[in-house]
PDB file of C-alpha atoms in Angstrom:
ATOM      1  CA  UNK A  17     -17.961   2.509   8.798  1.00  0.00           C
ATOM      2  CA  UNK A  18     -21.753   2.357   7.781  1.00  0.00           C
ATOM      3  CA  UNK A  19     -23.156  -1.053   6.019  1.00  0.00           C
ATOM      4  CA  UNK A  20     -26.556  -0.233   4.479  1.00  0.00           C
ATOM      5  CA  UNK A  21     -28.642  -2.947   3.340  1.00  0.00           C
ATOM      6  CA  UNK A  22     -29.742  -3.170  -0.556  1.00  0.00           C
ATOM      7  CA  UNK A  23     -31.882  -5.614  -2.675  1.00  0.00           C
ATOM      8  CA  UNK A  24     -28.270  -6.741  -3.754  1.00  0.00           C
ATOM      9  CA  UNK A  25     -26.832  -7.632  -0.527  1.00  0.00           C
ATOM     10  CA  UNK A  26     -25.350  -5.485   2.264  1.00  0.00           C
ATOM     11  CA  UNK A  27     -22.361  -3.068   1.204  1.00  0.00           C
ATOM     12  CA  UNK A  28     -19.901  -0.952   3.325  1.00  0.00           C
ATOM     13  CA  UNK A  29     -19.863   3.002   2.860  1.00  0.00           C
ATOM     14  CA  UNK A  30     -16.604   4.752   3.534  1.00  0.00           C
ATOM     15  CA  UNK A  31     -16.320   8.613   3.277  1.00  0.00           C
ATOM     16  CA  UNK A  32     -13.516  11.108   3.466  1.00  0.00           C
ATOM     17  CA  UNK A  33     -14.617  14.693   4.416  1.00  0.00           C
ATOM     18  CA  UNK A  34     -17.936  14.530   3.172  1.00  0.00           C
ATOM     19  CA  UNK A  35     -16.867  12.539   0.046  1.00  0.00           C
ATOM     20  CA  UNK A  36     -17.474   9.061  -1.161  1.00  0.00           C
ATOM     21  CA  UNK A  37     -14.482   6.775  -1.346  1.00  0.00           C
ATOM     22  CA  UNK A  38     -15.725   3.214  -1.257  1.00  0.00           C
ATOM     23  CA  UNK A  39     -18.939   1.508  -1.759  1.00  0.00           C
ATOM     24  CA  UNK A  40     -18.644  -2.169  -1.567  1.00  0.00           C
ATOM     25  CA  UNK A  41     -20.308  -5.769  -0.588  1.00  0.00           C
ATOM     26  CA  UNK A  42     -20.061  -6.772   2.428  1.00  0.00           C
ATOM     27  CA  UNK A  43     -20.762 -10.185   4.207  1.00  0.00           C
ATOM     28  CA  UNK A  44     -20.953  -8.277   7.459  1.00  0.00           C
ATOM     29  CA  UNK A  45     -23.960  -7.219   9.099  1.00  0.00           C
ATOM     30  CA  UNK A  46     -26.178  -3.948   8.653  1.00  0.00           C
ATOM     31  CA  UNK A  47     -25.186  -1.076  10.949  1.00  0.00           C
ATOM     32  CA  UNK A  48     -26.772  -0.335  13.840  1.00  0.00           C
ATOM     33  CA  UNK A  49     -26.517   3.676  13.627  1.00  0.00           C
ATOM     34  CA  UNK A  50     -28.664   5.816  12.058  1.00  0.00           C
ATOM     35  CA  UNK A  51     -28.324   6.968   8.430  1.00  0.00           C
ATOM     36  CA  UNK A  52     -27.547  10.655   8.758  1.00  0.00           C
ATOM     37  CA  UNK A  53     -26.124  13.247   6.173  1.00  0.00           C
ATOM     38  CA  UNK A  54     -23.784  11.801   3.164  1.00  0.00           C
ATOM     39  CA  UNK A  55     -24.911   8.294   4.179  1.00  0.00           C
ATOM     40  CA  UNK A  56     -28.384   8.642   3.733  1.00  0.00           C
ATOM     41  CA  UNK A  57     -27.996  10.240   0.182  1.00  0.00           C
ATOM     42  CA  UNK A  58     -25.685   7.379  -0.729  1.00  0.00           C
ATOM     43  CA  UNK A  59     -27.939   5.237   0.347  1.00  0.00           C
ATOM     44  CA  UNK A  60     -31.042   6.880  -1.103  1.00  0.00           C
ATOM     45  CA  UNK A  61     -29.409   7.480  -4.656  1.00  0.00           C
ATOM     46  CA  UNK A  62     -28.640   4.133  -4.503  1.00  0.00           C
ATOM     47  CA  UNK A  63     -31.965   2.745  -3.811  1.00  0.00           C
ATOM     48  CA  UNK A  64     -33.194   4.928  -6.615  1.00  0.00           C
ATOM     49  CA  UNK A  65     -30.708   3.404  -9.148  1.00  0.00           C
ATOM     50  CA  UNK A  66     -31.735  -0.300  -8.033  1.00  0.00           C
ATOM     51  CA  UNK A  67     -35.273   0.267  -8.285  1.00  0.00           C
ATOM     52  CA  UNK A  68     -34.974   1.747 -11.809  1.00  0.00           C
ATOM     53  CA  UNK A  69     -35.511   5.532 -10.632  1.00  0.00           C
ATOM     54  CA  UNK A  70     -32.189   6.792 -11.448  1.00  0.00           C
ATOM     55  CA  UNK A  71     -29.776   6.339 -14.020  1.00  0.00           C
ATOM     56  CA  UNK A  72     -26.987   8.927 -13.189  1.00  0.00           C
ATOM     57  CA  UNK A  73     -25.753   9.607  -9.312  1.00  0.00           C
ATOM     58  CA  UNK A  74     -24.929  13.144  -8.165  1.00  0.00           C
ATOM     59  CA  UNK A  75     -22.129  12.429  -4.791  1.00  0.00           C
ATOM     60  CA  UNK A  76     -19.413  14.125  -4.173  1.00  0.00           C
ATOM     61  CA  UNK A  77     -16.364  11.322  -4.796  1.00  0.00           C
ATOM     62  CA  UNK A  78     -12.778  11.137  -3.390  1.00  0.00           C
ATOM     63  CA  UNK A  79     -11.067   8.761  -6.055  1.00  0.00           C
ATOM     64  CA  UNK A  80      -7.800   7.536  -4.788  1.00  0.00           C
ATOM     65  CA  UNK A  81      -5.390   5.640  -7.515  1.00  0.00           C
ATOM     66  CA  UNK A  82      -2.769   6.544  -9.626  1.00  0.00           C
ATOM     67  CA  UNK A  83      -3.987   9.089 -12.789  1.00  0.00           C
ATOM     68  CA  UNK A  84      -4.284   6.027 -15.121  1.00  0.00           C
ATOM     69  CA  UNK A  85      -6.507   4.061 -11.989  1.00  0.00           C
ATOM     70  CA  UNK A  86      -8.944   7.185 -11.702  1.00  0.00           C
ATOM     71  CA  UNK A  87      -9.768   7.892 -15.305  1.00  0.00           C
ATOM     72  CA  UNK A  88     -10.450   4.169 -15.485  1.00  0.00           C
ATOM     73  CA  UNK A  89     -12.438   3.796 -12.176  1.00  0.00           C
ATOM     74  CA  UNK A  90      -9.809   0.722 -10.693  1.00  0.00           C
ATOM     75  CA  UNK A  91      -8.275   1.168  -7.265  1.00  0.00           C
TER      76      UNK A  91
END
């Protein structure tokens, strides 16, 4: 699994098919692979929201919960 590095501190990327399905800090160190594909727009639309570019993100999401835990955002 990918960690990126942002002005917040380093955070893990897990996808599913394409699909975001966790994006969280991380104590572990940045990844050595490139940034390719989904990962580099996550990481990119991120970037954008820390520096103030972007207010809204546009990635495909795989929410996993119960109903109640995806119309409420908690895993």
């Amino acid at each position: 699994m990918p960690i990126i590095a942002t002005t917040l501190g380093n955070m893990l990327i897990e996808l599913d098919e394409g699909k975001l399905t966790l994006l969280q800090f991380t104590e572990d160190p940045v990844s050595d692979e490139s940034l390719e594909g989904m990962v580099k727009e996550v990481k990119h639309q991120l970037d954008e929201y820390l520096s103030g570019k972007r207010k809204v993100f546009d990635l495909p999401l795989d929410l996993k919960g119960t109903d109640f835990q995806k119309v409420f955002g908690r895993p």
